[in-house]
Amino acid sequence: MPKANLGITVKKEENFSEWYTQVIQKAELADYSSVSGCIVFKPGSYSIWEFIMASVDKKIKKMGVKNAYFPLLIPERLLKKEQAHVAGFSPEVAWVTEAGNSKLDEKLAIRPSSETIMYESYSKWIRSWRDLPLKLNQWNNVVRWEFKHPIPFLRTREFLWNEGHTAFSTKKEAEKEAMDILNMYNKILREDLALYALLGKKTDKEKFAGAEYTLSAELVLPNGKAIQGPDSHHDGQNFAKAFNIKFLNKNEKEEYVFQNTWAITTRVIGIMIAIHGDNKGLVLPPKLTENKIAIIPIIFKKESEKIIKKAKEIEKKLKRFSPILDLREGYSPGWKFNEYEIKGIPLRIELGPKEIKQKQVTLVRRDTNEKLVIKESKLLKKIPEILNNMQKNLYEKSKKLTLSKIVKVKSLEELKKVIKNKKIALAPFCNAIICEDDIKDQTGGAKIINIPFNQPKNIKDICVYCNKKANHIVYIAKSY
Amino acid sequence: MPKANLGITVKKEENFSEWYTQVIQKAELADYSSVSGCIVFKPGSYSIWEFIMASVDKKIKKMGVKNAYFPLLIPERLLKKEQAHVAGFSPEVAWVTEAGNSKLDEKLAIRPSSETIMYESYSKWIRSWRDLPLKLNQWNNVVRWEFKHPIPFLRTREFLWNEGHTAFSTKKEAEKEAMDILNMYNKILREDLALYALLGKKTDKEKFAGAEYTLSAELVLPNGKAIQGPDSHHDGQNFAKAFNIKFLNKNEKEEYVFQNTWAITTRVIGIMIAIHGDNKGLVLPPKLTENKIAIIPIIFKKESEKIIKKAKEIEKKLKRFSPILDLREGYSPGWKFNEYEIKGIPLRIELGPKEIKQKQVTLVRRDTNEKLVIKESKLLKKIPEILNNMQKNLYEKSKKLTLSKIVKVKSLEELKKVIKNKKIALAPFCNAIICEDDIKDQTGGAKIINIPFNQPKNIKDICVYCNKKANHIVYIAKSY
């Protein structure tokens, strides 16, 4: 007997969090481990991460970034060098205190982020303007021992990411790179993950611990919560001063470098699952899938040989899409349809006696469930078109979903209502941190998500909270 | 003033360990960190690792292996499940005991290897013969808190590797894979790293903690010490029994799975540096280098414009070899030659007024220092030939070096002499662990490196140590 394969038993729109949990497990993306908050990335999700890594890696290498690898463990005294940074991270640090049977002289942090261990090296390596810019990146694992309820991909105590750490001789160059990087990440979201993001600048309250400012791509989940995607921080000279990273400029004068840090994490996998998935299971942008097609012969005893032969012929023909030809016995076609739907294989080809007779196949799109009858001779031409169309369709759906959640508000009453209705508010804001704190209190936890880059020219409104003139419009929402 | 760049100040044949240290630093491959025993992989070495990862990854995916990612941290109770395994690793485990400000209920090990955390999942995932074989691999970092003197790449407390963990329904399939994997790794050594390895089986004393047996590729360093390269372990049902990994076979009977584990680590980078390098610095197999050529114009004031123009033309022409065109001012050509020699750039192109006049370039091979004068029109044809030849030449040199170190011995006296002379002995051996222990004592620490697969047909000799009949010939040497 094959394993039971019951499909998703709740509706996404009715119980999002249970739906998400079921998709993660039934689509074989992740599993829980015996370390609370740490998950197993099964091949189904790790292959998505491999795709994202390759795509980001290619783009940053073109921008002159080189990959390196710094130690996992950071001595306590290093972690403490930059005040804002350590304050942000220390409540979540996992500490190594013993090795073998010995107690260590100094506690070692498992990196929650690598600024401190990297910048110690930077301060040794950077001597003159000739050594700049220095643009290094690592692909690695980090640990942040959060005590909030963990959710696979979206909030895990260990996650995978890239961390870029760059140093420049001028603020201008650094700021340009910070923006270029955010745009690069947004390209990954848009073109690979088919996700629409809200780009902007974080408020001082919400910026990265140690940064001068943070640029972020924010995403909106179907449950109306915002979630931060990839980000890019301009650190000014904060770390340079804490770590004494100085260079001799062309006039032989000493200056501190200007720095950026930027990252994309495995969290985006969860975001993508949550946004694209439906009540049948996972839906994936075709670009991110290795096997783009499942071929399922509908076998009747009389003609089984003929059907299998044709199925193998089609498998060979479609080789470049790495099709799965499912010839397993003891599973009904319906059971197989179900399995590939749960796993988000973009296209299903059904092949029975009727199809063979007419030299055609039945092709089913995972995103729309549309059934298309296609002549065998047209397959190689049609499939790439359909896959492209799916990729675009998913992006458009994501954009529409996001925009449908955004509501303009002018008053605190309106804001409260919008937050209560699980939407995202777009509100005029005065930029005072005290208003930001109060908004959070008054709305049961909504935060300023970011300050969108696209600002209206003349803001005449007053702040959604106080009576002062608004300086910006901002997104406000509950968030992960 | 550019940075001082003094070249390597000791001879490899006179002071190998100082030579190695200087090459690592002056070729900008690695740097020390403030965590003792943990190094920074600078872009120079990390790019080599990226090449190795890509090459291995392609090959294992063709063998049906999929990549996944399991948690870094392993609860103490899991690590203790397989007796031999925990005994082998526990003296070197780094323990996380605190998170934030809290003490953890249970100590968590930073993975020294992932058998225990992975096999807990395997025992949940594997139910029937349909789930087999299960072939997963991870690319990750591991920590083994060794207390021996650390050496960059060769012995570090944190290193990078792949770890393959596979489960089969029959011993035969598993054993076949273990051998296929060793051969795959040997292909990487031979064809990519240009290294000659001694393939064989480890003795029971030297096998992996938890394995039934270990197959290994062993390498010989210029100082006559052996060092283990990639390996492949057949674990039989040892872990299956400890972790209760059972499946229902086709006759509906429960059986334990048969397992393998296999790995290649960043240690091979150090081995390659040690074997190929020379008194000028790093020598790299061209396949592993991103920038295969450095173009250095020899600029005389009068003709500088003309020379620079031609240099740029050649750079463009040779684009597929990612040439470095070095137009930096304030550095003499000799200084630049020196820099690219230290860094192991395979080919140098010198371009001065004479060359331009004659429509040719002077090309210098890093491995042989040979100077070749080549017509500009022949460059695109000649360069790939020369690079291929370099790749082969390095392999042949490595093979010759290794074979030149191997000495056949028949008696303990001969063995002692060979070990004293920093060579590798090939000796008849009775396979008794007591002889193995005694040999180690008597030779000041030499070990049985492995039992080569190529055994003579009829071994008539007696054991190099006792008077019993020898069963095998074995390699004996001091090792890292």
PDB file of C-alpha atoms in Angstrom, chain A residues 1-3 31-35 38-44 46-47 50 57 61 66-75 77-78 90-104 106-108 110-111 117 120-121 124-125 127-128 130-131 136 139 141 143 145 147 158 160 252 291 329-331, chain B residues 1-3 31-35 38-44 46-47 50 57 61 66-75 77-78 90-104 106-108 110-111 117 120-121 124-125 127-128 130-131 136 139 141 143 145 147 158 160 252 291 329-331:
ATOM      1  CA  MET A   1       0.000   0.000   0.000  1.00  0.00           C
ATOM      2  CA  PRO A   2       1.354   3.430  -0.875  1.00  0.00           C
ATOM      3  CA  LYS A   3       1.489   6.051   1.820  1.00  0.00           C
ATOM      4  CA  ASP A  31      10.103  18.682   8.601  1.00  0.00           C
ATOM      5  CA  TYR A  32      10.389  19.501  12.273  1.00  0.00           C
ATOM      6  CA  SER A  33      13.532  18.405  14.081  1.00  0.00           C
ATOM      7  CA  SER A  34      14.181  17.547  17.688  1.00  0.00           C
ATOM      8  CA  VAL A  35      15.713  20.983  18.223  1.00  0.00           C
ATOM      9  CA  CYS A  38      15.068  24.389  13.833  1.00  0.00           C
ATOM     10  CA  ILE A  39      13.710  22.684  10.744  1.00  0.00           C
ATOM     11  CA  VAL A  40      14.958  20.197   8.191  1.00  0.00           C
ATOM     12  CA  PHE A  41      15.048  21.679   4.695  1.00  0.00           C
ATOM     13  CA  LYS A  42      13.991  18.704   2.597  1.00  0.00           C
ATOM     14  CA  PRO A  43      15.087  18.494  -1.061  1.00  0.00           C
ATOM     15  CA  GLY A  44      11.806  20.108  -2.134  1.00  0.00           C
ATOM     16  CA  TYR A  46      16.455  23.164  -0.578  1.00  0.00           C
ATOM     17  CA  SER A  47      16.324  22.986  -4.375  1.00  0.00           C
ATOM     18  CA  GLU A  50      19.760  26.481  -4.559  1.00  0.00           C
ATOM     19  CA  ASP A  57      25.258  34.843  -6.736  1.00  0.00           C
ATOM     20  CA  LYS A  61      29.447  38.632  -8.834  1.00  0.00           C
ATOM     21  CA  LYS A  66      33.480  38.098  -4.069  1.00  0.00           C
ATOM     22  CA  ASN A  67      32.515  35.194  -1.851  1.00  0.00           C
ATOM     23  CA  ALA A  68      34.438  34.300   1.280  1.00  0.00           C
ATOM     24  CA  TYR A  69      33.811  32.363   4.489  1.00  0.00           C
ATOM     25  CA  PHE A  70      34.333  33.614   8.044  1.00  0.00           C
ATOM     26  CA  PRO A  71      34.161  31.558  11.246  1.00  0.00           C
ATOM     27  CA  LEU A  72      30.820  30.458  12.664  1.00  0.00           C
ATOM     28  CA  LEU A  73      31.894  31.335  16.210  1.00  0.00           C
ATOM     29  CA  ILE A  74      32.421  34.851  17.508  1.00  0.00           C
ATOM     30  CA  PRO A  75      34.180  35.655  20.798  1.00  0.00           C
ATOM     31  CA  ARG A  77      34.320  40.532  23.385  1.00  0.00           C
ATOM     32  CA  LEU A  78      34.062  41.037  19.602  1.00  0.00           C
ATOM     33  CA  SER A  90      22.331  39.573  22.529  1.00  0.00           C
ATOM     34  CA  PRO A  91      18.887  38.417  23.733  1.00  0.00           C
ATOM     35  CA  GLU A  92      18.937  35.834  20.909  1.00  0.00           C
ATOM     36  CA  VAL A  93      22.506  34.589  20.922  1.00  0.00           C
ATOM     37  CA  ALA A  94      23.284  30.872  21.290  1.00  0.00           C
ATOM     38  CA  TRP A  95      26.480  30.540  23.315  1.00  0.00           C
ATOM     39  CA  VAL A  96      29.130  27.845  23.142  1.00  0.00           C
ATOM     40  CA  THR A  97      30.669  27.509  26.584  1.00  0.00           C
ATOM     41  CA  GLU A  98      32.233  24.024  26.508  1.00  0.00           C
ATOM     42  CA  ALA A  99      34.357  22.001  24.111  1.00  0.00           C
ATOM     43  CA  GLY A 100      34.911  18.296  24.698  1.00  0.00           C
ATOM     44  CA  ASN A 101      35.154  18.104  28.462  1.00  0.00           C
ATOM     45  CA  SER A 102      36.616  21.558  28.994  1.00  0.00           C
ATOM     46  CA  LYS A 103      34.999  24.822  29.840  1.00  0.00           C
ATOM     47  CA  LEU A 104      36.060  27.574  27.421  1.00  0.00           C
ATOM     48  CA  GLU A 106      35.613  32.902  26.810  1.00  0.00           C
ATOM     49  CA  LYS A 107      32.075  32.281  25.619  1.00  0.00           C
ATOM     50  CA  LEU A 108      31.680  32.002  21.858  1.00  0.00           C
ATOM     51  CA  ILE A 110      27.169  31.271  17.146  1.00  0.00           C
ATOM     52  CA  ARG A 111      26.962  34.069  14.565  1.00  0.00           C
ATOM     53  CA  ILE A 117      33.957  38.781  13.093  1.00  0.00           C
ATOM     54  CA  GLU A 120      37.886  42.632  12.744  1.00  0.00           C
ATOM     55  CA  SER A 121      39.509  41.261   9.587  1.00  0.00           C
ATOM     56  CA  LYS A 124      43.538  44.490   9.345  1.00  0.00           C
ATOM     57  CA  TRP A 125      43.103  44.229   5.582  1.00  0.00           C
ATOM     58  CA  ARG A 127      45.072  50.164   4.724  1.00  0.00           C
ATOM     59  CA  SER A 128      44.797  52.448   1.732  1.00  0.00           C
ATOM     60  CA  ARG A 130      43.806  50.978  -3.085  1.00  0.00           C
ATOM     61  CA  ASP A 131      42.122  48.338  -0.919  1.00  0.00           C
ATOM     62  CA  LEU A 136      32.638  40.359   0.291  1.00  0.00           C
ATOM     63  CA  TRP A 139      26.468  32.057   2.008  1.00  0.00           C
ATOM     64  CA  ASN A 141      23.805  29.540   8.329  1.00  0.00           C
ATOM     65  CA  VAL A 143      21.338  31.164  14.620  1.00  0.00           C
ATOM     66  CA  TRP A 145      17.407  31.993  19.397  1.00  0.00           C
ATOM     67  CA  PHE A 147      11.513  32.867  21.811  1.00  0.00           C
ATOM     68  CA  GLU A 158      18.570  28.634  12.419  1.00  0.00           C
ATOM     69  CA  LEU A 160      20.276  30.119   5.703  1.00  0.00           C
ATOM     70  CA  GLU A 252      47.477  60.486   2.606  1.00  0.00           C
ATOM     71  CA  ASN A 291      10.774  19.043 -12.743  1.00  0.00           C
ATOM     72  CA  GLU A 329       1.754   0.595 -10.360  1.00  0.00           C
ATOM     73  CA  GLY A 330      -0.796   0.360  -7.604  1.00  0.00           C
ATOM     74  CA  TYR A 331      -1.560   4.086  -7.634  1.00  0.00           C
TER      75      TYR A 331
ATOM     76  CA  MET B   1      53.118  53.331  -1.803  1.00  0.00           C
ATOM     77  CA  PRO B   2      51.750  49.908  -2.652  1.00  0.00           C
ATOM     78  CA  LYS B   3      51.817  47.231   0.027  1.00  0.00           C
ATOM     79  CA  ASP B  31      43.779  34.518   7.407  1.00  0.00           C
ATOM     80  CA  TYR B  32      43.762  33.683  11.080  1.00  0.00           C
ATOM     81  CA  SER B  33      40.760  34.739  13.134  1.00  0.00           C
ATOM     82  CA  SER B  34      40.380  35.574  16.774  1.00  0.00           C
ATOM     83  CA  VAL B  35      38.899  32.121  17.402  1.00  0.00           C
ATOM     84  CA  CYS B  38      39.210  28.756  12.940  1.00  0.00           C
ATOM     85  CA  ILE B  39      40.335  30.508   9.777  1.00  0.00           C
ATOM     86  CA  VAL B  40      38.901  33.003   7.342  1.00  0.00           C
ATOM     87  CA  PHE B  41      38.541  31.562   3.847  1.00  0.00           C
ATOM     88  CA  LYS B  42      39.453  34.547   1.689  1.00  0.00           C
ATOM     89  CA  PRO B  43      38.070  34.792  -1.860  1.00  0.00           C
ATOM     90  CA  GLY B  44      41.261  33.186  -3.192  1.00  0.00           C
ATOM     91  CA  TYR B  46      36.746  30.123  -1.316  1.00  0.00           C
ATOM     92  CA  SER B  47      36.596  30.327  -5.110  1.00  0.00           C
ATOM     93  CA  GLU B  50      33.149  26.831  -5.066  1.00  0.00           C
ATOM     94  CA  ASP B  57      27.506  18.474  -6.897  1.00  0.00           C
ATOM     95  CA  LYS B  61      23.169  14.699  -8.702  1.00  0.00           C
ATOM     96  CA  LYS B  66      19.515  15.202  -3.642  1.00  0.00           C
ATOM     97  CA  ASN B  67      20.630  18.092  -1.478  1.00  0.00           C
ATOM     98  CA  ALA B  68      18.947  18.960   1.797  1.00  0.00           C
ATOM     99  CA  TYR B  69      19.811  20.880   4.966  1.00  0.00           C
ATOM    100  CA  PHE B  70      19.556  19.585   8.537  1.00  0.00           C
ATOM    101  CA  PRO B  71      19.972  21.620  11.738  1.00  0.00           C
ATOM    102  CA  LEU B  72      23.426  22.703  12.912  1.00  0.00           C
ATOM    103  CA  LEU B  73      22.617  21.799  16.507  1.00  0.00           C
ATOM    104  CA  ILE B  74      22.189  18.262  17.810  1.00  0.00           C
ATOM    105  CA  PRO B  75      20.679  17.443  21.227  1.00  0.00           C
ATOM    106  CA  ARG B  77      20.749  12.538  23.763  1.00  0.00           C
ATOM    107  CA  LEU B  78      20.709  12.057  19.976  1.00  0.00           C
ATOM    108  CA  SER B  90      32.608  13.502  22.011  1.00  0.00           C
ATOM    109  CA  PRO B  91      36.132  14.653  22.971  1.00  0.00           C
ATOM    110  CA  GLU B  92      35.883  17.248  20.188  1.00  0.00           C
ATOM    111  CA  VAL B  93      32.327  18.494  20.476  1.00  0.00           C
ATOM    112  CA  ALA B  94      31.574  22.205  20.927  1.00  0.00           C
ATOM    113  CA  TRP B  95      28.547  22.536  23.214  1.00  0.00           C
ATOM    114  CA  VAL B  96      25.883  25.221  23.253  1.00  0.00           C
ATOM    115  CA  THR B  97      24.615  25.532  26.801  1.00  0.00           C
ATOM    116  CA  GLU B  98      23.050  28.996  26.884  1.00  0.00           C
ATOM    117  CA  ALA B  99      20.745  31.052  24.683  1.00  0.00           C
ATOM    118  CA  GLY B 100      20.235  34.749  25.334  1.00  0.00           C
ATOM    119  CA  ASN B 101      20.286  34.909  29.102  1.00  0.00           C
ATOM    120  CA  SER B 102      18.852  31.448  29.707  1.00  0.00           C
ATOM    121  CA  LYS B 103      20.539  28.177  30.409  1.00  0.00           C
ATOM    122  CA  LEU B 104      19.302  25.448  28.037  1.00  0.00           C
ATOM    123  CA  GLU B 106      19.696  20.129  27.343  1.00  0.00           C
ATOM    124  CA  LYS B 107      23.143  20.778  25.889  1.00  0.00           C
ATOM    125  CA  LEU B 108      23.244  21.078  22.116  1.00  0.00           C
ATOM    126  CA  ILE B 110      27.397  21.858  17.086  1.00  0.00           C
ATOM    127  CA  ARG B 111      27.410  19.081  14.490  1.00  0.00           C
ATOM    128  CA  ILE B 117      20.317  14.383  13.501  1.00  0.00           C
ATOM    129  CA  GLU B 120      16.360  10.508  13.422  1.00  0.00           C
ATOM    130  CA  SER B 121      14.507  11.919  10.404  1.00  0.00           C
ATOM    131  CA  LYS B 124      10.464   8.690  10.443  1.00  0.00           C
ATOM    132  CA  TRP B 125      10.630   8.985   6.663  1.00  0.00           C
ATOM    133  CA  ARG B 127       8.605   3.058   5.911  1.00  0.00           C
ATOM    134  CA  SER B 128       8.619   0.782   2.884  1.00  0.00           C
ATOM    135  CA  ARG B 130       9.255   2.307  -1.976  1.00  0.00           C
ATOM    136  CA  ASP B 131      11.105   4.936   0.067  1.00  0.00           C
ATOM    137  CA  LEU B 136      20.669  12.909   0.628  1.00  0.00           C
ATOM    138  CA  TRP B 139      26.953  21.189   1.934  1.00  0.00           C
ATOM    139  CA  ASN B 141      30.074  23.651   8.081  1.00  0.00           C
ATOM    140  CA  VAL B 143      33.011  21.979  14.146  1.00  0.00           C
ATOM    141  CA  TRP B 145      37.280  21.126  18.592  1.00  0.00           C
ATOM    142  CA  PHE B 147      43.343  20.236  20.555  1.00  0.00           C
ATOM    143  CA  GLU B 158      35.603  24.518  11.746  1.00  0.00           C
ATOM    144  CA  LEU B 160      33.401  23.101   5.174  1.00  0.00           C
ATOM    145  CA  GLU B 252       6.011  -7.274   3.903  1.00  0.00           C
ATOM    146  CA  ASN B 291      41.503  34.350 -13.836  1.00  0.00           C
ATOM    147  CA  GLU B 329      50.634  52.779 -11.998  1.00  0.00           C
ATOM    148  CA  GLY B 330      53.400  53.005  -9.440  1.00  0.00           C
ATOM    149  CA  TYR B 331      54.155  49.284  -9.555  1.00  0.00           C
TER     150      TYR B 331
END
